Structure formats: C-alpha cells, structure tokens
Coordinates of C-alpha atoms in Angstrom, one line a residue:
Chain A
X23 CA -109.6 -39.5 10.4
X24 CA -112.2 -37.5 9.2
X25 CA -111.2 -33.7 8.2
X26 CA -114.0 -31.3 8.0
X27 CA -114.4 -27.8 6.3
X28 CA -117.3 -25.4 6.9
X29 CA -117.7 -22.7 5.3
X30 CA -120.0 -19.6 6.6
X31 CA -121.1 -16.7 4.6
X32 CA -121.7 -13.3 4.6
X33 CA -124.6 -14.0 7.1
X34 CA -122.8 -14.8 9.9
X35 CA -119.8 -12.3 9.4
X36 CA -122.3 -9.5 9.4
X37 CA -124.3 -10.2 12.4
X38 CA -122.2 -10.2 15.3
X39 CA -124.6 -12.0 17.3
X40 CA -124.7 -14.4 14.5
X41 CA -120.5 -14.5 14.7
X42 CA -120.8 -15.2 18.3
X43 CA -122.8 -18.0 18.4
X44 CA -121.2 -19.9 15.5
X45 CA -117.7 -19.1 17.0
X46 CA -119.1 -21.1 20.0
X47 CA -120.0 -24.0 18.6
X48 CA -117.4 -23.7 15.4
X49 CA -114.8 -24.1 18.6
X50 CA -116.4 -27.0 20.4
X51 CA -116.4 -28.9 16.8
X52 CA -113.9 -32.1 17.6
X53 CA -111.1 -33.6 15.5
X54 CA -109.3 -31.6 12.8
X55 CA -111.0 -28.9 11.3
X56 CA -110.9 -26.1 8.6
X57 CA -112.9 -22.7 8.3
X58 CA -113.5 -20.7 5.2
X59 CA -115.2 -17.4 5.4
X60 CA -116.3 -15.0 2.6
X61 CA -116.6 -11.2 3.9
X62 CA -120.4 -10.5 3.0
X63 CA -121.3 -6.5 2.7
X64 CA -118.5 -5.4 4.7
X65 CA -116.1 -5.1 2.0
X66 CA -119.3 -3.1 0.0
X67 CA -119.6 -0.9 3.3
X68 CA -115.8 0.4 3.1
X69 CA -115.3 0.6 -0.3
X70 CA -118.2 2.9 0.1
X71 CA -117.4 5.0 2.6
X72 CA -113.9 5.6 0.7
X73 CA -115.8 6.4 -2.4
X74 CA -114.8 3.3 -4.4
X75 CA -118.0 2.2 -6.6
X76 CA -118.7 -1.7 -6.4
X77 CA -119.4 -3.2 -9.8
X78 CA -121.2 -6.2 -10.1
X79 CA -122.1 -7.9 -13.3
X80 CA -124.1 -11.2 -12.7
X81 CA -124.0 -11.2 -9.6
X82 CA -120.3 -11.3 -8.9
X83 CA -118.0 -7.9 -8.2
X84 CA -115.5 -6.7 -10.8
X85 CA -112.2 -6.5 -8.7
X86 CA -110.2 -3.6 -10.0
X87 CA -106.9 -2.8 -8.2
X88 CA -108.6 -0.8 -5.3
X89 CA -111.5 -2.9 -4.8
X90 CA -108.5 -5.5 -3.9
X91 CA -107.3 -3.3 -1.9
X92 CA -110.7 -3.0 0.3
X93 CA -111.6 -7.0 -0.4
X94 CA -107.2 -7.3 1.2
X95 CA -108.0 -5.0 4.2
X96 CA -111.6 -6.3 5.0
X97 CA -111.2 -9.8 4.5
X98 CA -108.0 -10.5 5.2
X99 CA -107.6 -8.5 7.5
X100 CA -110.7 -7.1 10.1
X101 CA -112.6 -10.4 9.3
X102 CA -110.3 -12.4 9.5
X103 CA -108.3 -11.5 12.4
X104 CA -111.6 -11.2 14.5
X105 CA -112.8 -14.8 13.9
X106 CA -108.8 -15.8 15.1
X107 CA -109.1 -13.8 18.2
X108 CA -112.5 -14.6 19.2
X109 CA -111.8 -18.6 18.7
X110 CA -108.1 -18.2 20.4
X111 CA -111.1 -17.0 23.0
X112 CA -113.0 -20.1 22.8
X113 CA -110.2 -22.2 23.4
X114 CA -109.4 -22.8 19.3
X115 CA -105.8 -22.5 18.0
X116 CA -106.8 -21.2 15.1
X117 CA -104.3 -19.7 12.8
X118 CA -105.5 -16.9 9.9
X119 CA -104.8 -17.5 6.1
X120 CA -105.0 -16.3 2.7
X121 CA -103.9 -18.0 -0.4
X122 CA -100.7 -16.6 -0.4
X123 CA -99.8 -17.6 3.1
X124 CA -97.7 -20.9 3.0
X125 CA -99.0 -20.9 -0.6
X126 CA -101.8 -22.3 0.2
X127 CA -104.3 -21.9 -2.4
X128 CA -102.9 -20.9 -5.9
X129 CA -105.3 -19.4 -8.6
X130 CA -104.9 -18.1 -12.0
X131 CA -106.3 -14.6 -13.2
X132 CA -110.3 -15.7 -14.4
X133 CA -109.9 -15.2 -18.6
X134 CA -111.7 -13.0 -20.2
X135 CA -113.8 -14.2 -22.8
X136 CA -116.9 -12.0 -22.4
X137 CA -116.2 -9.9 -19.0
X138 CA -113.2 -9.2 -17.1
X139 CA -113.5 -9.7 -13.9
X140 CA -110.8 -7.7 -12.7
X141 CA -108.3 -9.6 -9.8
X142 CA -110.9 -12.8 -9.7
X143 CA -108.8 -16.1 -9.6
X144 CA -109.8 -19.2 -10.9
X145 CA -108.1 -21.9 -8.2
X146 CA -105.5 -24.2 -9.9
X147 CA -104.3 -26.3 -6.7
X148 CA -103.5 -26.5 -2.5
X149 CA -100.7 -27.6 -0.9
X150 CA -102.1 -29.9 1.0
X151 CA -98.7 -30.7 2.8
X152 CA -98.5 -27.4 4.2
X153 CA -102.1 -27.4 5.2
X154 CA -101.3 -30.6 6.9
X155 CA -98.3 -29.6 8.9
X156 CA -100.8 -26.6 10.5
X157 CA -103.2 -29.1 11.3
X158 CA -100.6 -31.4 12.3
X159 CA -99.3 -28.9 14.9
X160 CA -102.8 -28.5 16.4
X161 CA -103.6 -25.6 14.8
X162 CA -107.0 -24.4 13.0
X163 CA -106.7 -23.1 9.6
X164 CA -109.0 -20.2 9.0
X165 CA -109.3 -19.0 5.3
X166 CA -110.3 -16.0 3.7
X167 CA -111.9 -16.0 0.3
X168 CA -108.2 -14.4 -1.2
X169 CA -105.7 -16.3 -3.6
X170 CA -102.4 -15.6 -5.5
X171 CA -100.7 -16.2 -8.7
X172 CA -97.5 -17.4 -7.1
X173 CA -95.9 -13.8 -8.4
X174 CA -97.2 -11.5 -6.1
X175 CA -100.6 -11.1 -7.3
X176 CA -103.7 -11.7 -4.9
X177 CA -107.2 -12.7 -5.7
X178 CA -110.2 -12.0 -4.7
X179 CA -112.1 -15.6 -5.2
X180 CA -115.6 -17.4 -4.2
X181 CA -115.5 -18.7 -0.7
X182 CA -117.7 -21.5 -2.1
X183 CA -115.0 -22.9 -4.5
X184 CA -112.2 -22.3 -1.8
X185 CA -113.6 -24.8 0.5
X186 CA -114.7 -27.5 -2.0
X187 CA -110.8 -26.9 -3.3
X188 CA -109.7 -27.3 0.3
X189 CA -111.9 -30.5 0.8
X190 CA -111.6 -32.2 -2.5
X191 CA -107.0 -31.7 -1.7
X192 CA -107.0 -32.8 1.6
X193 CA -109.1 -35.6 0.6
X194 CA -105.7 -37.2 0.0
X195 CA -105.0 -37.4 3.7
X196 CA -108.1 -37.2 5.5
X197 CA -111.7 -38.6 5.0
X198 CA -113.2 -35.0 4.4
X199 CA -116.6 -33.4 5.0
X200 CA -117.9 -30.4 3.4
X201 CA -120.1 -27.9 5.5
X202 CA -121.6 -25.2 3.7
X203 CA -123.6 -23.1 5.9
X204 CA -125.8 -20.4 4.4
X205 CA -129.1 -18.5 5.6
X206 CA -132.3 -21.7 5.3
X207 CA -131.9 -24.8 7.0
X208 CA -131.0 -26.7 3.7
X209 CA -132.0 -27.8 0.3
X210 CA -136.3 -27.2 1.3
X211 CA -139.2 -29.2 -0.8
X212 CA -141.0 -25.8 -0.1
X213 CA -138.6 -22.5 -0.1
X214 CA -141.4 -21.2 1.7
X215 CA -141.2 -23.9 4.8
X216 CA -138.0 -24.2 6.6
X217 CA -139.1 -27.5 8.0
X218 CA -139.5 -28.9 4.1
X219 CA -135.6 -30.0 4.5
X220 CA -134.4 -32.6 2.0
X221 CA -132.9 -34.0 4.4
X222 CA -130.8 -36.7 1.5
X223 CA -129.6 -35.6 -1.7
X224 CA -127.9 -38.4 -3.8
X225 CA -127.0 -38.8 -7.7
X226 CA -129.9 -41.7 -7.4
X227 CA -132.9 -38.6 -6.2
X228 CA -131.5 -35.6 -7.7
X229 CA -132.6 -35.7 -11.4
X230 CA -136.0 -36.0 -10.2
X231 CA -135.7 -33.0 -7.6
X232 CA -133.8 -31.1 -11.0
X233 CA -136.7 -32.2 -13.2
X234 CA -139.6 -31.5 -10.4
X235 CA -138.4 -28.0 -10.3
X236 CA -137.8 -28.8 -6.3
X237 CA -134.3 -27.3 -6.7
X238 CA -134.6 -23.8 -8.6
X239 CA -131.9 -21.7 -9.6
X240 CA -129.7 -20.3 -6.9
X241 CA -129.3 -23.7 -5.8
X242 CA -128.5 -25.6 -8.8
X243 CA -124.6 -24.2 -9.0
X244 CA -124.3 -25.3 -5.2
X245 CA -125.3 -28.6 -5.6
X246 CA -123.1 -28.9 -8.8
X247 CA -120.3 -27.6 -6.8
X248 CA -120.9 -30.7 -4.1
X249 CA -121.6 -33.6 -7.1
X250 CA -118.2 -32.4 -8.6
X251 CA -116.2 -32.5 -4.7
X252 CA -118.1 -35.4 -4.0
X253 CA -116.3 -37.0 -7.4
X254 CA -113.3 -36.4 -6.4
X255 CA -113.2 -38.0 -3.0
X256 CA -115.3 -35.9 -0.4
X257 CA -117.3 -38.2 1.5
X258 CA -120.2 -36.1 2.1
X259 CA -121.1 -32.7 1.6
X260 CA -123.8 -31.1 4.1
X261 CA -125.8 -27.6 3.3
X262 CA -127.4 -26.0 6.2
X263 CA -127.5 -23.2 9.1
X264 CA -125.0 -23.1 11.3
X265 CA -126.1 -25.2 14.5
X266 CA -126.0 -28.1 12.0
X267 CA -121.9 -29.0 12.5
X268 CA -122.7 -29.0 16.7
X269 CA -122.4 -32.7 18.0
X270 CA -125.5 -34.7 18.1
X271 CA -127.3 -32.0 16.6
X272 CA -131.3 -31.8 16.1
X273 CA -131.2 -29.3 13.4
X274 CA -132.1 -30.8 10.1
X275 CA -130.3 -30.1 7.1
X276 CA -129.2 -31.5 3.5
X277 CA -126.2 -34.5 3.1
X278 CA -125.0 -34.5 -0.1
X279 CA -123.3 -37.9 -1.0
X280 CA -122.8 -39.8 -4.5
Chain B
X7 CA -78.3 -22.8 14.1
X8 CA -79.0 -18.4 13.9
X9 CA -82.4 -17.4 13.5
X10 CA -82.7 -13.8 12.1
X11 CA -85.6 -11.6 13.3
X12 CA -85.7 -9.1 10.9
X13 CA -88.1 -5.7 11.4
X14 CA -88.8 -3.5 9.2
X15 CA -90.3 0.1 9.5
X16 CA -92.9 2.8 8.0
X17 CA -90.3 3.9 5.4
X18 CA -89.9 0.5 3.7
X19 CA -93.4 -0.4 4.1
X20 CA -94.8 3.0 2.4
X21 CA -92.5 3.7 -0.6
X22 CA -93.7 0.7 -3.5
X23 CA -89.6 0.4 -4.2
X24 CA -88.0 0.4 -1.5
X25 CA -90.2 -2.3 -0.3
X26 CA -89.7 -4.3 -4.2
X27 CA -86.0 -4.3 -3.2
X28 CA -86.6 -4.9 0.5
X29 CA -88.4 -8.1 -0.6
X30 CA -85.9 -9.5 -3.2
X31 CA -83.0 -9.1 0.0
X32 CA -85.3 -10.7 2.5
X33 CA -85.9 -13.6 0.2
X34 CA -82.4 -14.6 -0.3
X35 CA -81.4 -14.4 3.0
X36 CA -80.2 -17.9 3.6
X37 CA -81.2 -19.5 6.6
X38 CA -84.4 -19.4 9.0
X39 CA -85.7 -15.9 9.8
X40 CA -89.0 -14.3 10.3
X41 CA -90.2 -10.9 9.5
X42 CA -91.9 -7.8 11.6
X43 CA -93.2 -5.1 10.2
X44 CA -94.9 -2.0 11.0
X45 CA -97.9 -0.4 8.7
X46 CA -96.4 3.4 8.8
X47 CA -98.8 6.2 7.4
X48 CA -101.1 4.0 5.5
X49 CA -103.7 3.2 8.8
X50 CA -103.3 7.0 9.6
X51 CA -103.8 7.6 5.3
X52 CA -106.7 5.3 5.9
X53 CA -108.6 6.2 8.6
X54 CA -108.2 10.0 7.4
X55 CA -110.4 9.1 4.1
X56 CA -112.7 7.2 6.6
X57 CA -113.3 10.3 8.4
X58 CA -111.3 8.7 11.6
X59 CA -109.2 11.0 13.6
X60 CA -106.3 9.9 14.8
X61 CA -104.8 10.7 18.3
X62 CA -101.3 11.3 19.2
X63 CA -100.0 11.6 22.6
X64 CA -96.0 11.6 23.1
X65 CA -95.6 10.0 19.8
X66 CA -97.8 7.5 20.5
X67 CA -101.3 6.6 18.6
X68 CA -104.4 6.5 20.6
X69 CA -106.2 3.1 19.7
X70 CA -110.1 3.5 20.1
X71 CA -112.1 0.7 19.0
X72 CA -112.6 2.3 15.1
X73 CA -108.8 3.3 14.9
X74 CA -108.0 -0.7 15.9
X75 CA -110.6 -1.9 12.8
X76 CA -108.6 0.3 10.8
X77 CA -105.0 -1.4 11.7
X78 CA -106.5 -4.7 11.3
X79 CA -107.3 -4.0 8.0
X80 CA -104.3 -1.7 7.2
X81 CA -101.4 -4.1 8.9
X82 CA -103.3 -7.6 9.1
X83 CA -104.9 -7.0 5.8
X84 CA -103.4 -5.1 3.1
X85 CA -99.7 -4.6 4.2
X86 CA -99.2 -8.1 5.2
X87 CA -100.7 -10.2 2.7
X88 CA -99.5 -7.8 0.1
X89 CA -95.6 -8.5 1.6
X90 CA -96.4 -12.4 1.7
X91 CA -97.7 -12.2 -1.6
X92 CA -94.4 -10.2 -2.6
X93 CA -92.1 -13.2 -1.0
X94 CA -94.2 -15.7 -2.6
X95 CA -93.3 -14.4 -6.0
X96 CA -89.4 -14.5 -4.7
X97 CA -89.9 -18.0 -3.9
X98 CA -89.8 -17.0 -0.1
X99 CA -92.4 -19.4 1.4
X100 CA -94.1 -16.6 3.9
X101 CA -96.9 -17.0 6.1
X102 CA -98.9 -13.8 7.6
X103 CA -99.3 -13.4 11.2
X104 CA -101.0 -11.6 14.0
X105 CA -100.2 -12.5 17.4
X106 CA -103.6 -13.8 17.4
X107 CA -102.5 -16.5 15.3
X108 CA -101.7 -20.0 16.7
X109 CA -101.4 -17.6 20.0
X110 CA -98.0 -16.5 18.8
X111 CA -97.5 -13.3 20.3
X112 CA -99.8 -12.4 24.0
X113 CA -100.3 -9.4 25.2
X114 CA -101.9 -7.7 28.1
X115 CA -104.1 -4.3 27.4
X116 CA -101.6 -1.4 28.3
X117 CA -102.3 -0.3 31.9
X118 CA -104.0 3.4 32.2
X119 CA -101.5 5.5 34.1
X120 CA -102.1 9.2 33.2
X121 CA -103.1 8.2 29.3
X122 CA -105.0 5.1 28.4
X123 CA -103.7 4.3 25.1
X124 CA -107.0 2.1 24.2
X125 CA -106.1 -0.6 22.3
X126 CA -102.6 -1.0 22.8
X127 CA -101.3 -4.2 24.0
X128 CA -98.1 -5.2 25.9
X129 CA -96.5 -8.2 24.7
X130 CA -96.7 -10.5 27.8
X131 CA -95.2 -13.6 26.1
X132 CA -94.9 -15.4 22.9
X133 CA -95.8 -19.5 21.4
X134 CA -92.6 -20.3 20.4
X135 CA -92.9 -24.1 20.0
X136 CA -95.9 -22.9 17.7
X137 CA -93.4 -20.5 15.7
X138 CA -90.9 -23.3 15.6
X139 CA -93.4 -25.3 14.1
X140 CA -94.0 -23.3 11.6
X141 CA -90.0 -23.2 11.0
X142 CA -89.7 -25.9 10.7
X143 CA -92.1 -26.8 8.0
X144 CA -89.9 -24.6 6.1
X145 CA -92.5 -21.4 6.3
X146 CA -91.4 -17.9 6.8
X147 CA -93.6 -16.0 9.0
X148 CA -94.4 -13.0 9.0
X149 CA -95.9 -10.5 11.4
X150 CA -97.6 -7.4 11.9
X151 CA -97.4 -5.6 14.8
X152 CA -100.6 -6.9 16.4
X153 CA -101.1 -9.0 19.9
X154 CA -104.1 -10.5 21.4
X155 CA -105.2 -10.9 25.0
X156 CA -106.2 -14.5 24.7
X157 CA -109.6 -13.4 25.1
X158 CA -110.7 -12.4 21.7
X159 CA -109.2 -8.7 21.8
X160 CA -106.7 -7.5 19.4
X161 CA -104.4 -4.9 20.4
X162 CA -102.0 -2.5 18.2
X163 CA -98.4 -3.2 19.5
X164 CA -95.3 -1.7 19.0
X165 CA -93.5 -3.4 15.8
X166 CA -90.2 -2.8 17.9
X167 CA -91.2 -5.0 21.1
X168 CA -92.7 -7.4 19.4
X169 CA -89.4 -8.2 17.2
X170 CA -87.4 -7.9 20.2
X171 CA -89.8 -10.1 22.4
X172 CA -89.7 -12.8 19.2
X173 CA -86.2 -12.6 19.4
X174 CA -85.7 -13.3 23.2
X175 CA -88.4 -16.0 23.3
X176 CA -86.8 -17.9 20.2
X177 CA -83.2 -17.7 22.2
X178 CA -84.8 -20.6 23.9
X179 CA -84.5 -22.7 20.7
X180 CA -82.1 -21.0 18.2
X181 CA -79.2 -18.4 18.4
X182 CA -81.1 -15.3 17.8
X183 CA -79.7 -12.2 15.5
X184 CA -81.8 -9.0 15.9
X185 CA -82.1 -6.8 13.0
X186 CA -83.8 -3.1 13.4
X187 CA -84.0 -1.7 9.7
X188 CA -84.9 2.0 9.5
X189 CA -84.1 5.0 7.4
X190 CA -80.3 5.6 8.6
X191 CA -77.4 3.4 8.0
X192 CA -77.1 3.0 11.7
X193 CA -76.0 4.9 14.7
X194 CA -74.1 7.9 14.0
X195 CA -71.5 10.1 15.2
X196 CA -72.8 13.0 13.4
X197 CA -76.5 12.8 12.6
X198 CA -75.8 15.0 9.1
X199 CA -72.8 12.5 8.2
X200 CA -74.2 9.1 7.4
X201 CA -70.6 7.8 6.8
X202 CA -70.4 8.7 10.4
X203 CA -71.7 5.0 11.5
X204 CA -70.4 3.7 14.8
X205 CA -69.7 -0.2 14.1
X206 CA -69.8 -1.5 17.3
X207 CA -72.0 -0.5 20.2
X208 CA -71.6 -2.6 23.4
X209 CA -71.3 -2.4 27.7
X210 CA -68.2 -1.0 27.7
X211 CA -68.6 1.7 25.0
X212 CA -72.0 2.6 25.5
X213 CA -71.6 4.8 28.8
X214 CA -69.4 6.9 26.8
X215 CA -71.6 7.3 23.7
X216 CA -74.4 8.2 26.2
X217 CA -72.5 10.8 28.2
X218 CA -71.2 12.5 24.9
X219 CA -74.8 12.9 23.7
X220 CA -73.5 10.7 20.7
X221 CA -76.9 8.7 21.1
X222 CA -79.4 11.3 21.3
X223 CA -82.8 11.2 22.7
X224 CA -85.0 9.1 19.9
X225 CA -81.5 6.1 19.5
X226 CA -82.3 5.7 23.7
X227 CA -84.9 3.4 23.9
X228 CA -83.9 1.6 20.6
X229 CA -81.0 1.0 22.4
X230 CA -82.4 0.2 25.6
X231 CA -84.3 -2.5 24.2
X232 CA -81.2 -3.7 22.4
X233 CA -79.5 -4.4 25.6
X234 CA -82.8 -5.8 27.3
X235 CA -83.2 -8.4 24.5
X236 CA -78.8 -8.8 24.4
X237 CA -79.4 -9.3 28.4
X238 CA -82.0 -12.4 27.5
X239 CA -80.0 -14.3 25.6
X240 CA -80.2 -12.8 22.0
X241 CA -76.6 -13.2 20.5
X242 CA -76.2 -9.6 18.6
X243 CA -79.1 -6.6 17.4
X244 CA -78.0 -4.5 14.3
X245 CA -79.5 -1.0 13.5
X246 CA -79.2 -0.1 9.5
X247 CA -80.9 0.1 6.7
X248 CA -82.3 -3.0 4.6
X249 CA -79.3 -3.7 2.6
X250 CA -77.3 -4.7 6.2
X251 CA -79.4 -8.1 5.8
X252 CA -77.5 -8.9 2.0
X253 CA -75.2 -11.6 2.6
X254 CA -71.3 -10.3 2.5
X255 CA -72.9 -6.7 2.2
X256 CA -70.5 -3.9 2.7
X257 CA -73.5 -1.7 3.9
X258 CA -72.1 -0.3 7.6
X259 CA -74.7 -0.8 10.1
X260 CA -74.2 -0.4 13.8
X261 CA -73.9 -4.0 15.5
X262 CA -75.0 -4.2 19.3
X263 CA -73.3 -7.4 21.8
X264 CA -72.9 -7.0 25.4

C-alpha cells in the first residue's frame, strides 16, 4: 500500500486562505497519509512581539532556550492544533505530534563545529511501529517540525528533513511517496515561467540540469535531500504547489525518482 | 484491569520542581493511565507580555478568539510537549493531546446565559475506542485541557471535566480510578491543619460533612463532580497532592466511593 507524506511550508500556514484550501484537498487525499508542517513567520511574529530577537546565521535561526520556547508554543501548539481541528472538520482523523510524542522522531543536539545552533536537532531515527499503530487505527499523523533527545530535551528541526526521515522509515512498511509542497509549481527550466515545470527529474537527466545551471542554488539541497530518500527506498519524491497531491490532478509539477 | 486518570493542576505545572518530581512519580506508576493537566498562570503570564488582557468572571477566564491562540500555544504547545518530553526522558512513553486529536475529547461551545464565556467548550463526549487504541499500543497520553466542536473550533475546557469525563467514558472498557492532584493533601477537617485529612468521603458520610460546613464552598463542586463521575461507573476519585499516586505511599489523601 502506498504511504504518502507531504509536507507544506511556511506558505500555506501563513495564509489562511492558503490553509483552507489545502486542508480541503489534504483531507480528500485517499489511503494512508502523513502531514509535516514547518511554522513559517509565525514563530518570528511572537517572538517579536515578546521582545525575543531572532538570530539567523545562513539562513537558519539560532534556537536559544526562549526561542524554543516560542518555536514549542507556535508550532506545536497554535499551528498545530489548528491544522487538527480544521481536518477533524473536513472529515480527517488526524491526530497532532511532535518528536517527543510516542517518541516519534529522535534527534541529537546539531555539533558545533563552527556555529551553534542553539536547540537544532540533527534526526537519528523514527519509530516507525508506533507511527504505524496511529495509522493503523485510522488516524492521520500531523507533525510539527519539533524533536527530542529521548531526555527531555526538544528540538527545533527542518521540516524538510522530518518528512524525508518520516518517508525513508516507513519505507519499511509501506511503498512511500514524498510531497514537498513549496511556493512555484516545481523544479522550472525558466524560474521566471511557472509553466517551464520539469516535469521528470531522474539520476539519468539531473547532471545535465546541475551542469546547465537549470537547477540553481536554493534548489540543489532539495533535490539532494530527495536523491538521498529516494536511496533509501522512497519510491518517488514529488515537488510542487499544493493542488498537486488532489486525485487526478492537472497541475504540473516535478517527480523525483532514481 | 484499573486505568488511572490522573490530573494535575496550575501549582505542579508552574513551579519547575514540583513538576521534575511530579514526572519521575507519574512515570513509575505501574499500569495504564493517562494524564490531564491544566496550564495555570503561564497563558495568563503570556498573554500579559502579549499585551492581551485577560477577563475574569466568577472565577472563570473569558476566552476571546486572541486569549484562545494564547492557550493553544501555552497548554497545547509549551506545557504539554514540554511534560511529554519530561516522561520521555523517564522512559514514560507519552503522547500529547488536545481533544482535537483523533476526536478524543468533543465538546459543544458553552451556551450564553447571562455571560458568554467565548471560547469555552463543554465536553459533550469522548473517542474512547480511539484512546484505547492508543493504550494499548503501550502510549501514555496526555492531555491538555482543550476540546473541539468537530467543526474545526477549539475550545478552552475545564482541566477538571475533562479528567472526570475521560474517566466515565473509559468505565466502558477499564475499571477507572480518578485522581484530582492539587495543592492540599486532601479534604480537611480544619483547613489550617493539613494532618487534618478526612480518609474516606462517601453517600453516607457526605451529608454530614456538608451540613457541618466541613466541605466548604470551593471542595463543593470538586466533590460534586466526584459523585457525578462515582454515579457513572468510575470505581473510586482521590483528592491529594502528587505523591498520593507513589505506589504503597503513606501520603493521606481523601478517597471518594459511593
């Protein structure tokens, strides 16, 4: 049985008429499914308004204790519980998780070799059996981008990396399917024309699209990210907007496969 | 075979060790058992720094739509997947809840009288086949004190109802033991004398106790919804503090049977 996992970014979270819609058609998905959601500005907005000053160094926050605390609260907790409600809505049984919750995803502290990142965790492993036994019970497992250490200690940790962890462990069971769905319609020929869609990635085309300069920076980790799941036993990763994971959709996007 | 519904209050929650010690007991308690807790000050602490007011009327917090984001975050978020984090460490295999999740715990908005409380949701009925599921896959869950209409609205609930409907609704399955943890050792003869702990509380006593003015105005409805939840089939309620749940403890507590 195929298993799939989409993930949705800070796009959709933000924009409630964005949330709305995907919640839609994220509940008329069929067959077993898993959601994994990062938190997008909201976490940037409160920490904010509290007076707590986001550092980012390459691009990623440093998580100090109280920037946990507001990534704990708005992730876990507002986003989280919203998407849960609003699919119970739809007609979803969707259950909310962290990490820590059934021990689901376990992480380490990220070393330090240059920067510390603060409460960042580096994912070591899923219990897939646990996972199962939701999905089993006909419930939806919805993720937040937060780990643990086993002892107490939660992480803030990439969404990205959470779902191709998720995917690549329950790969054991289930023939899984990686959705990641972001703000352009896919991997594009032309970032300037959303109908450009490479609509097949493969390790036969990629080098070509690498050494063509056709996929430029913010997309090289990405597809990196979907080579390595894809490795290790996901059957296809897709990259796209959201309407791509409704049934018998139009919408083009990117399919990743070996 | 007993299930324990165990609730904890704002005192254990806000004070970092009494909750440390609260969380080694509530691990080692042998057995299946699930968790409620309440989120205390830190929403009110919260939404203070947020610039938030927060209404009171009789005792009773006025949810508006901002004051509900802010015990999402505070009780969904930070206090519950800090706790599950906690019992992961004590090798407690916990799982955070709303009663959005897997539909455990309904609940109807609370109908306007002379106040409309916003926000606040009356438990109307709980998943317990869901809940047992989770049992039974040998996960601990725990809540926080917030329902769901089914709809996609979250409601604040009352930490106390929600453990007591839990309790009822799992009578169906298991032999249910009620535990209310809070800052006394129990109820007392004399307030000022907490060696003064009556042991036993049931039918026959109770008028007595009442017409002394031995339970005094705020015991009432704890006690009232002790009987209630007795009444539907839960075997026995205990008022104490936290170390009342230590196996073979010699902590008096009051214990509650028809």
């Amino acid at each position: 049985m195929e298993l799939k996992i989409i993930k949705i970014g800070g796009n959709v979270i933000e924009n409630e008429t964005a949330l709305e819609a995907f919640i839609t058609d994220f509940a008329a998905v069929k067959g077993p499914k898993i959601l994994v959601h990062g938190g997008g500005k909201l976490a940037t907005q409160l920490a904010e308004k509290i007076g707590i000053e986001t550092t980012m160094v390459e691009g990623r926050r440093i998580t100090d204790a109280e920037t946990l605390k507001v990534i704990t609260m708005v992730y876990g907790g507002f986003a989280n519980k919203n998407i849960v409600a609003k699919l119970q809505g739809n007609g979803c049984n969707a259950i909310g998780l962290s990490g820590a919750d059934g021990n689901a995803i376990q992480a380490i502290k990220r070393p330090v070799k240059t920067i510390d990142y603060g409460y960042v965790g580096d994912v070591t492993g899923i219990s897939e059996q646990t996972i199962d036994a939701l999905l089993k019970s006909g419930l939806t497992p919805v993720f937040c981008a937060i780990t643990h250490d086993g002892n107490g200690q939660l992480f803030n940790t990439n969404a990205d990396t959470i779902a191709a962890t998720i995917a690549v462990g329950m790969s054991n069971i289930y023939n899984t399917a990686l959705y990641y769905c972001f703000e352009k319609n896919g991997v594009m020929k032309d970032i300037n024309n959303e109908d450009s869609v490479i609509e097949h990635i493969n390790t036969e085309n990629y080098p070509t699209l690498l050494a063509e300069k056709i996929v430029t920076e913010g997309m090289i980790p990405k597809l990196y990210n979907a080579f390595e799941a894809l490795k290790q036993n996901v059957k296809k990763v897709c990259i796209g907007n959201t309407k791509m994971i409704v049934e018998n959709s139009q919408q083009k996007h990117t399919t990743i496969t070996l």
